Short mmCIF file of C-alpha atoms and ligand atoms in Angstrom, two decimals:
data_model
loop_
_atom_site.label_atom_id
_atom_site.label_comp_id
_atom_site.label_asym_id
_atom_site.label_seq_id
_atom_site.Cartn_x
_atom_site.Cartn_y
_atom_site.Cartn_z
CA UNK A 17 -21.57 70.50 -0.80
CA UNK A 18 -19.79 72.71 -3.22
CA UNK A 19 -18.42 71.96 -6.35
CA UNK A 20 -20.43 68.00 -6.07
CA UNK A 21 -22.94 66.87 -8.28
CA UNK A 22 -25.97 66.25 -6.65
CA UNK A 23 -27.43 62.80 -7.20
CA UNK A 24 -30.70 63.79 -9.02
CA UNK A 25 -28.09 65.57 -11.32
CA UNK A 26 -26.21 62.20 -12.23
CA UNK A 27 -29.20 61.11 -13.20
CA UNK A 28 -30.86 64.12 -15.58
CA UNK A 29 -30.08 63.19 -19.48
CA UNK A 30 -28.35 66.83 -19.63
CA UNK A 31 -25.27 65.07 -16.98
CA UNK A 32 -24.16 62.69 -20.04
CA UNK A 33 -21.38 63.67 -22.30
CA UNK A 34 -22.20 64.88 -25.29
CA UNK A 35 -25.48 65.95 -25.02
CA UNK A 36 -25.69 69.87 -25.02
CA UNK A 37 -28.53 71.97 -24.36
CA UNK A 38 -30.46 71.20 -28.10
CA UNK A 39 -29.93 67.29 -27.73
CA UNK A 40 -31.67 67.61 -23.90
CA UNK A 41 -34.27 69.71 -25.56
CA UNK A 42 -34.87 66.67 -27.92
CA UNK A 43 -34.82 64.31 -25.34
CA UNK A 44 -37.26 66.11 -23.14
CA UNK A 45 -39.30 67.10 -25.76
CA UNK A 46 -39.75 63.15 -26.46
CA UNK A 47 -40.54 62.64 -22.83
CA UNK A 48 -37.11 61.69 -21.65
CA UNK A 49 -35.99 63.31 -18.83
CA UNK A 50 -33.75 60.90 -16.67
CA UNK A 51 -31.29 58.75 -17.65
CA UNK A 52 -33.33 55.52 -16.42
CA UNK A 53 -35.99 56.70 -18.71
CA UNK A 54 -33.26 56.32 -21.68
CA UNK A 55 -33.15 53.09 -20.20
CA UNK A 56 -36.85 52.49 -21.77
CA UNK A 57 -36.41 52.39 -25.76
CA UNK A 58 -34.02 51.18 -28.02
CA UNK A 59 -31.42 53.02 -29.65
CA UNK A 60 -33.60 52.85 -33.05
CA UNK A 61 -36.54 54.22 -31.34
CA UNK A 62 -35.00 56.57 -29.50
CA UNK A 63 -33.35 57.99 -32.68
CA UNK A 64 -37.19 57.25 -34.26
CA UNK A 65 -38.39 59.82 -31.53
CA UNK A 66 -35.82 62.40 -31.58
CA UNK A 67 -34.32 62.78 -34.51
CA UNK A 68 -31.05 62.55 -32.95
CA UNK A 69 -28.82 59.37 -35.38
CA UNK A 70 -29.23 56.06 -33.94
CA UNK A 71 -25.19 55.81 -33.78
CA UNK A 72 -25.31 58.72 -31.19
CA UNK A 73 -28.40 57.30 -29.36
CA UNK A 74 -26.58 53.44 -28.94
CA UNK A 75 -23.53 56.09 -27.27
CA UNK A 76 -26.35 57.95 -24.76
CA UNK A 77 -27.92 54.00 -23.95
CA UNK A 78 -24.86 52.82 -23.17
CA UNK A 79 -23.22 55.52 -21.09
CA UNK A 80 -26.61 55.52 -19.20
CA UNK A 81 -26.19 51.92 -18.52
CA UNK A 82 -22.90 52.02 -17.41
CA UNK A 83 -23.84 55.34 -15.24
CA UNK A 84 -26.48 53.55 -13.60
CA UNK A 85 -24.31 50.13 -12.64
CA UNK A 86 -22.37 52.72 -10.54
CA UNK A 87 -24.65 54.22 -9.22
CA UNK A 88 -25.89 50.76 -8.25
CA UNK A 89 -29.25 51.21 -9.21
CA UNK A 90 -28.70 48.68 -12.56
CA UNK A 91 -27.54 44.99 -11.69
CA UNK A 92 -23.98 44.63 -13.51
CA UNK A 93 -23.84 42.49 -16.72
CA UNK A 94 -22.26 39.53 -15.15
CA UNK A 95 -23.53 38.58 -11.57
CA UNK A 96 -22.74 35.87 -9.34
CA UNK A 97 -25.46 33.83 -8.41
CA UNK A 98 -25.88 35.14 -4.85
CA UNK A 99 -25.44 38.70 -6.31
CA UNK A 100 -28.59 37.86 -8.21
CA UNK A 101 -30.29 35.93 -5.12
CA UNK A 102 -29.39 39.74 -3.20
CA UNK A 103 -31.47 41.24 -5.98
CA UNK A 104 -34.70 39.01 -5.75
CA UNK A 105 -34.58 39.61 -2.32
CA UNK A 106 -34.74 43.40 -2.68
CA UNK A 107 -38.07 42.76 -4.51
CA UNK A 108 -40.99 44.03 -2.70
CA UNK A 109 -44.51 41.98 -2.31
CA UNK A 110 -48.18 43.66 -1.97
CA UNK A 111 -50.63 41.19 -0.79
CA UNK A 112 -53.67 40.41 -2.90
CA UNK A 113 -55.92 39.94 0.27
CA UNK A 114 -56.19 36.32 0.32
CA UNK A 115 -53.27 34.37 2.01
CA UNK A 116 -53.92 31.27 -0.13
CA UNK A 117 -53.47 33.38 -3.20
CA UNK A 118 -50.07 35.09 -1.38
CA UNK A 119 -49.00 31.91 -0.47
CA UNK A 120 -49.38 30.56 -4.70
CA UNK A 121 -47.10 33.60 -5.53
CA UNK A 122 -44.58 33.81 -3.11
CA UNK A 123 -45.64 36.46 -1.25
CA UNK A 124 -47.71 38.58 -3.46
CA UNK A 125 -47.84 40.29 -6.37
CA UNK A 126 -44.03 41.37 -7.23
CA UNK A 127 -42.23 44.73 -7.98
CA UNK A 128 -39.41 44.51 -10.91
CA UNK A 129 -42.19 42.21 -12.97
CA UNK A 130 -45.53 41.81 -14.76
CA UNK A 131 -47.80 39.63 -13.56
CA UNK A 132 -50.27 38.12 -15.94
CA UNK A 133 -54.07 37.09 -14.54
CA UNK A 134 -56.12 35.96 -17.10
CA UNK A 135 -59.34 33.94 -17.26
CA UNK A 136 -63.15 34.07 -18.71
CA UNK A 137 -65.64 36.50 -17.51
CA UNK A 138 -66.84 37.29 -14.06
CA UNK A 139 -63.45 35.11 -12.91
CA UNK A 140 -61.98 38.04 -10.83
CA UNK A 141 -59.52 39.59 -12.66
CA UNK A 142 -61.15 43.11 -12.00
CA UNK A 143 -61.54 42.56 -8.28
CA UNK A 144 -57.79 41.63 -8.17
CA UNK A 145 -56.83 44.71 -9.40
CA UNK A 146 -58.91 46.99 -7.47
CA UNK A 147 -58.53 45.05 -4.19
CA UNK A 148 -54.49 45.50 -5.48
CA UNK A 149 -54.79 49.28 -6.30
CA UNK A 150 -56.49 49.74 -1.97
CA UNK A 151 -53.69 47.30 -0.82
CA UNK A 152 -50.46 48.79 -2.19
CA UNK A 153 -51.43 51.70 -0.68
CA UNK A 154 -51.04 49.47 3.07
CA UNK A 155 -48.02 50.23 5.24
CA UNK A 156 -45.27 47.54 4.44
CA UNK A 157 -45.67 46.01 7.57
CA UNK A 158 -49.84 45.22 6.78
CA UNK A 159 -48.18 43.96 3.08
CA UNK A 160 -48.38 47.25 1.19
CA UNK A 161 -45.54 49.12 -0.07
CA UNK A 162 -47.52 52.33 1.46
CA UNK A 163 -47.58 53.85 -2.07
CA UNK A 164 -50.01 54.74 -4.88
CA UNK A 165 -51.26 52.88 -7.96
CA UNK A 166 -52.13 54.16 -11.64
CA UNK A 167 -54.93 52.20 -13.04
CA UNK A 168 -54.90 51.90 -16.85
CA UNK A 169 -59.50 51.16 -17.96
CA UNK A 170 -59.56 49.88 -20.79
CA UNK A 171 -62.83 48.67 -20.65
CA UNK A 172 -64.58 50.91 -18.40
CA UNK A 173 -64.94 48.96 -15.82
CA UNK A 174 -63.04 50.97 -12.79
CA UNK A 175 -64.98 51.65 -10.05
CA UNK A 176 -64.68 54.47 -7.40
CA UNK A 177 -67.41 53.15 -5.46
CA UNK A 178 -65.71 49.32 -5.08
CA UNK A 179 -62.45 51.19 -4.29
CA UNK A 180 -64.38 52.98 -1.69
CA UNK A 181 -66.07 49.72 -0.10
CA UNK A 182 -62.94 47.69 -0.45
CA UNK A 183 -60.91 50.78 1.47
CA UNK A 184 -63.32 50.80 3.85
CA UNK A 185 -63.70 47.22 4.45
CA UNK A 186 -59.88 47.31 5.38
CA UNK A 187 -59.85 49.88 7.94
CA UNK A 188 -58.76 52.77 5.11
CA UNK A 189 -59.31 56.50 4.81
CA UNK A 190 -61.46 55.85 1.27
CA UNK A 191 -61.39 59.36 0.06
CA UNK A 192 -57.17 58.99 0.79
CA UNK A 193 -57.46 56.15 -0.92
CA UNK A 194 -59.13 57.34 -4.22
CA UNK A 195 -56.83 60.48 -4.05
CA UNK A 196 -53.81 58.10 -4.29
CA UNK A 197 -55.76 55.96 -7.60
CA UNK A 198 -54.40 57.71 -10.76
CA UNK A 199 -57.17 56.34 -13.58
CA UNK A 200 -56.25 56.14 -17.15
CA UNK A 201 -58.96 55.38 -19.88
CA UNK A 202 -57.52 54.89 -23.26
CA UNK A 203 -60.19 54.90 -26.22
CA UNK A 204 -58.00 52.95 -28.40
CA UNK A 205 -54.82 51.28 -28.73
CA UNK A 206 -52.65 54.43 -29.55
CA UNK A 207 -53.53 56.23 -26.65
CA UNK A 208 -53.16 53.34 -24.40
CA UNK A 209 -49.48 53.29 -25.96
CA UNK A 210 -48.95 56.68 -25.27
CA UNK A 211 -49.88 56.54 -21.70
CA UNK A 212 -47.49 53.99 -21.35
CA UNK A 213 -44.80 56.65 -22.08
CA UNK A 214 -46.23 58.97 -19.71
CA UNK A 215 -46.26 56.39 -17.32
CA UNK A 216 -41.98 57.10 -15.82
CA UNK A 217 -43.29 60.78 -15.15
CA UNK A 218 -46.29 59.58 -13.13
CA UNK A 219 -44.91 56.99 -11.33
CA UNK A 220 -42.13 59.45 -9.92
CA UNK A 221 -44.95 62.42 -9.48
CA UNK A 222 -47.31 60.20 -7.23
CA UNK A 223 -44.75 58.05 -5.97
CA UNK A 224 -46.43 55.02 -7.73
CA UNK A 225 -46.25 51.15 -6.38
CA UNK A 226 -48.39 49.27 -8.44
CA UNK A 227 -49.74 49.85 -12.46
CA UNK A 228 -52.94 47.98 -13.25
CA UNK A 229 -53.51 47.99 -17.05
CA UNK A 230 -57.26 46.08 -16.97
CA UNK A 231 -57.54 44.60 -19.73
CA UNK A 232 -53.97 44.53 -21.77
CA UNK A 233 -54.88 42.31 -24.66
CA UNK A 234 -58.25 43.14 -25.10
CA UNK A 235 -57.73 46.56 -27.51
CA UNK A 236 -55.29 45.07 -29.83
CA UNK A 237 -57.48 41.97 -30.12
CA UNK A 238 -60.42 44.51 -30.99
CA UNK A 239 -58.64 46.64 -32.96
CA UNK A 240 -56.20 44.42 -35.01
CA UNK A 241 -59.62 42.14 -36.30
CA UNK A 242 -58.70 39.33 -38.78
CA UNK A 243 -55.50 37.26 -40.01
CA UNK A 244 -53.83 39.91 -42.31
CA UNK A 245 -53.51 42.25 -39.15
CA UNK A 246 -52.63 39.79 -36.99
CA UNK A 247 -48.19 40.79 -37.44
CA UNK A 248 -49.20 44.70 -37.32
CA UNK A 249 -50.96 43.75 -33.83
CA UNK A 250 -48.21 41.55 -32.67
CA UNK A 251 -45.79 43.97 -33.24
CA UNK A 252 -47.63 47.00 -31.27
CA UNK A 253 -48.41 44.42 -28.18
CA UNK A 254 -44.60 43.36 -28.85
CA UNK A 255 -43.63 47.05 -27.74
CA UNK A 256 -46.14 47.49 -25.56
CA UNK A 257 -45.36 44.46 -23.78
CA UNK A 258 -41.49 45.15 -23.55
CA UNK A 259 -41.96 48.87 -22.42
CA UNK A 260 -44.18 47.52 -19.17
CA UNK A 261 -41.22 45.11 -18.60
CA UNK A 262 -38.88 47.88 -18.63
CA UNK A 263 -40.67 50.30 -16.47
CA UNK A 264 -41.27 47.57 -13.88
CA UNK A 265 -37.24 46.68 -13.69
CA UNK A 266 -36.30 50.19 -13.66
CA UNK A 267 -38.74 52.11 -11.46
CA UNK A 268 -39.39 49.14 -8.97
CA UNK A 269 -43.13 48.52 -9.71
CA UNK A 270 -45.54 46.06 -9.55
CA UNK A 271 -46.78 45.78 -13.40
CA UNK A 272 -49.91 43.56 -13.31
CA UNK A 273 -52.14 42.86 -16.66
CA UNK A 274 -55.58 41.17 -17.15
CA UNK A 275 -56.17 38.94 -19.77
CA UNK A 276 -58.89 36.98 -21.61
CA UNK A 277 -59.33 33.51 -22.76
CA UNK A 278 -59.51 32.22 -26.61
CA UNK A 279 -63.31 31.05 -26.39
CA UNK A 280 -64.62 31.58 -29.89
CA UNK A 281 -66.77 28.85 -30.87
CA UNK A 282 -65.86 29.65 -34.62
CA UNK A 283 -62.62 29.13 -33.63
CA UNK A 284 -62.13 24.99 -33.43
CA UNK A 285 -59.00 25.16 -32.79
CA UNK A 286 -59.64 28.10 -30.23
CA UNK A 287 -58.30 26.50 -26.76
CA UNK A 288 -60.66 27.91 -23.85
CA UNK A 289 -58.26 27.83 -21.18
CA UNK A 290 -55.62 29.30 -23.36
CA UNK A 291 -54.91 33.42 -22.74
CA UNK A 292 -54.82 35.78 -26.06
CA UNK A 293 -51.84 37.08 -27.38
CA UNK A 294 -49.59 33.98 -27.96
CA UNK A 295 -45.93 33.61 -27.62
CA UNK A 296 -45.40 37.82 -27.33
CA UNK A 297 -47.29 38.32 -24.56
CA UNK A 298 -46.53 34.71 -23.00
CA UNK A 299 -42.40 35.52 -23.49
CA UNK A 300 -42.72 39.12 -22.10
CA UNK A 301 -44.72 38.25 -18.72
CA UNK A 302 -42.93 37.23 -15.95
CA UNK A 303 -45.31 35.27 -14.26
CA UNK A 304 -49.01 33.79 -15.48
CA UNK A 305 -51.87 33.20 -13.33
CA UNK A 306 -55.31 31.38 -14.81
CA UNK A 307 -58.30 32.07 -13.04
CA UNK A 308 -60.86 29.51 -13.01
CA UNK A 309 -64.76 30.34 -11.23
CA UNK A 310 -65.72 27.31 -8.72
CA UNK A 311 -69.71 25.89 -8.17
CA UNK A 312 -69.36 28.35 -5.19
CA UNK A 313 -70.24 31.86 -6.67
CA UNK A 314 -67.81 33.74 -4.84
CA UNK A 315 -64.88 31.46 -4.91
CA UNK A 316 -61.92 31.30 -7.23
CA UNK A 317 -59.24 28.86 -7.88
CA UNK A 318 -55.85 30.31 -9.50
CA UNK A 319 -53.13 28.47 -10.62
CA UNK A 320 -50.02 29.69 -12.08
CA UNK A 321 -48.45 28.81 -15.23
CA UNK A 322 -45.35 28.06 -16.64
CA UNK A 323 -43.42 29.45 -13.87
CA UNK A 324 -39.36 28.68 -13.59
CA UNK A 325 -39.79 29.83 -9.57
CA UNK A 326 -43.61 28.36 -8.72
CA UNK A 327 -43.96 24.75 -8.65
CA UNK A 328 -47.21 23.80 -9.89
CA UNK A 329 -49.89 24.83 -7.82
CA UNK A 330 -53.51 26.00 -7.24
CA UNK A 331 -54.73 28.34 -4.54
CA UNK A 332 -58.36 29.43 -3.75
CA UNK A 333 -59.76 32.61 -2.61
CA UNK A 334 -62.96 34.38 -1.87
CA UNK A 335 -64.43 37.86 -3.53
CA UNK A 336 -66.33 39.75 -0.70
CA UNK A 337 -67.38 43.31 -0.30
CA UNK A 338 -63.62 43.61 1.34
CA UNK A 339 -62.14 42.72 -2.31
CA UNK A 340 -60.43 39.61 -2.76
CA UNK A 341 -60.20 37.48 0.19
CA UNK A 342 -59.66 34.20 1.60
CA UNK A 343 -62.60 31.80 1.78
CA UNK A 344 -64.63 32.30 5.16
CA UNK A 345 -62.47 35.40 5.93
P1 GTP B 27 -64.40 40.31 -17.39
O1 GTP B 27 -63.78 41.64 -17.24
O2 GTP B 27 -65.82 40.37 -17.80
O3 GTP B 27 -63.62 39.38 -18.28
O4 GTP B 27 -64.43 39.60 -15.94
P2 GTP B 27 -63.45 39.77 -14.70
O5 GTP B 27 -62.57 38.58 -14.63
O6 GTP B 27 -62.82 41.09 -14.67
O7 GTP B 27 -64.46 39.64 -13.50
P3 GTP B 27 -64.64 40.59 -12.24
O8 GTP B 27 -63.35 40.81 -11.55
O9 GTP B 27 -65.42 41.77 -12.65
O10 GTP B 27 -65.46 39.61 -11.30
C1 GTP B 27 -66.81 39.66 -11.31
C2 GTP B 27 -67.30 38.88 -10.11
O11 GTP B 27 -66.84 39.46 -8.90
C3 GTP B 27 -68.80 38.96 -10.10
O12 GTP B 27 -69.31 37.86 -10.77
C4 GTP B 27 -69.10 38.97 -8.64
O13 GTP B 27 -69.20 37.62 -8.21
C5 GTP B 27 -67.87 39.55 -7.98
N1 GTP B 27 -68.08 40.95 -7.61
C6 GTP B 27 -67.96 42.01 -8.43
N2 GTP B 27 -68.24 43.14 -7.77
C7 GTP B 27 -68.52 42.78 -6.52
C8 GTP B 27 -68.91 43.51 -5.35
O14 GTP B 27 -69.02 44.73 -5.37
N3 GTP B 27 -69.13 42.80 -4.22
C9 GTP B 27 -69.00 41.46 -4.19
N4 GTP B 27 -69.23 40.83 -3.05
N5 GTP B 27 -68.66 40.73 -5.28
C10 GTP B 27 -68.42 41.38 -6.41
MG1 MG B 28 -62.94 42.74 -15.88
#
């Protein structure tokens, strides 16, 4: 219609007042396009990024904030308790494969969170998120969200080939399926930040469901080496860990991270079942799961941690040429 701002408008950075054409050109040039993607930083990093004064960038967050409550796509700041039950509900599930495992975590993995799986070697964590990165891609109604996924390699480890067997396996197009895979492989740890800003753009571009980052910790704990580096590294993984949160709130995503376990035999006080990363990581993910390898070869047991939603539990599930699976499936 004439004369009415289209919605896509209300949401570009330029439809906020007070920003003219140089402070858009600022925000775009720092990669911030949308007024959910102010929604990402703080004021101080914004500013940090820009150049534009922290003062005016607090002024941009907040008008954002309050643009987005009425546009209803931000919960408001005080909620009744069924308002926030309504919320939940909207979040959307995409099954791991394996019932059992479903069953553990409510459903599936979750959109608006990160979702932790950590273990030792060889306990699945890689298999989760390919057999995740095939499933997403499902129509809702076989447990997908019948989107994409951007896979974040940190170690190398990504596989077209496994993609292509687990597609298979479930009755998928695999050469669809690897077109809708966006891989990432970071050489260090300030690349693997940087992607992590690029990551609003590409979730929008390929319509994106699901963000595997495989493994999370593991760079920082490589690169960061020794005690005297150890509040330098906390402080990256601190931001790192807080931007993932963000992007998975805002853009409706299913955020999930592999982790290691502390076993260093130097270590004595190094607890193997215990994941890397202490209380930043442990405060920033929404929920944990530990990964444990049975006598059976290819059967795992997960249980999730410290959850204020799970009670206790343990669930066990199968890796077969289909992925992750139930036992006997
Ligand atoms: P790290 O990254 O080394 O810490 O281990 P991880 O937890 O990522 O282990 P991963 O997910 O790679 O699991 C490895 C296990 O999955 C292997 O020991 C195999 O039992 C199984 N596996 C891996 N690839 C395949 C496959 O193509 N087919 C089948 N059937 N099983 C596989
Ligand atoms: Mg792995």
């Amino acid at each position: 219609m004439t004369g009415e701002i289209e919605f896509d408008e209300m949401l570009d950075v330029s439809s906020l007042k007070g920003v003219g054409d140089v402070t858009a050109k600022k925000l775009r040039e720092a990669g911030i396009n949308t007024i959910q993607d102010l929604m990402l930083y703080s004021p101080i990093y914004i500013s940090e990024l820009t150049g534009i004064p922290v003062e005016r960038a607090e002024k941009l967050v907040l008008q954002a904030y309050e643009r987005l409550k009425d546009l209803g796509l931000a919960p408001p700041d005080f909620a009744s308790a069924s308002d926030i039950m309504e919320r939940r509900k909207a979040r959307k599930y995409i099954t791991t494969g394996s019932h059992n495992l479903d069953e553990l975590l409510k459903g599936g993995v979750a959109t608006q969170a990160v979702t932790e799986f950590y273990g030792e070697f060889g306990s699945g964590k890689t298999q989760i998120c390919h057999t995740l990165a095939v499933n997403v891609q499902l129509p809702e109604e076989q447990g997908g969200l019948g989107k994409g996924a951007i896979y974040i390699d940190t170690e190398n480890t990504f596989s077209p080939d496994r993609i292509t067997e687990i597609a298979y396996h479930r009755g998928l197009d695999p050469n669809e399926v690897l077109k809708r895979i966006i891989v990432g492989t970071p050489y260090n740890t300030v690349i693997l930040l940087n992607m992590v800003k690029k990551l609003p753009e590409l979730i929008k571009k390929y319509d994106v469901g699901f963000i595997a980052i495989d493994s999370a910790v593991g760079p920082f704990r490589a690169e960061y080496l020794g005690r005297g580096r150890l509040s330098e590294r906390q402080q990256l993984l601190n931001r790192f860990m807080h931007d993932l949160v963000r992007i998975a709130e805002v853009y409706d995503v299913a955020v999930v991270i592999t982790n290691q376990v502390q076993e260093r035999p130097d270590v004595i006080f190094g607890d193997p079942t215990k994941p890397i990363g202490g209380h930043v990581v442990a405060h920033a993910v929404t929920y944990r799961i530990y990964l444990k390898k049975s006598k059976r070869p290819n059967l795992r047991i997960a249980s999730i941690i410290d959850s204020p939603e799970h009670p206790p539990g343990e669930a066990v599930f199968a890796i077969t040429e289909k992925g992750v699976t139930d036992p006997e499936d």
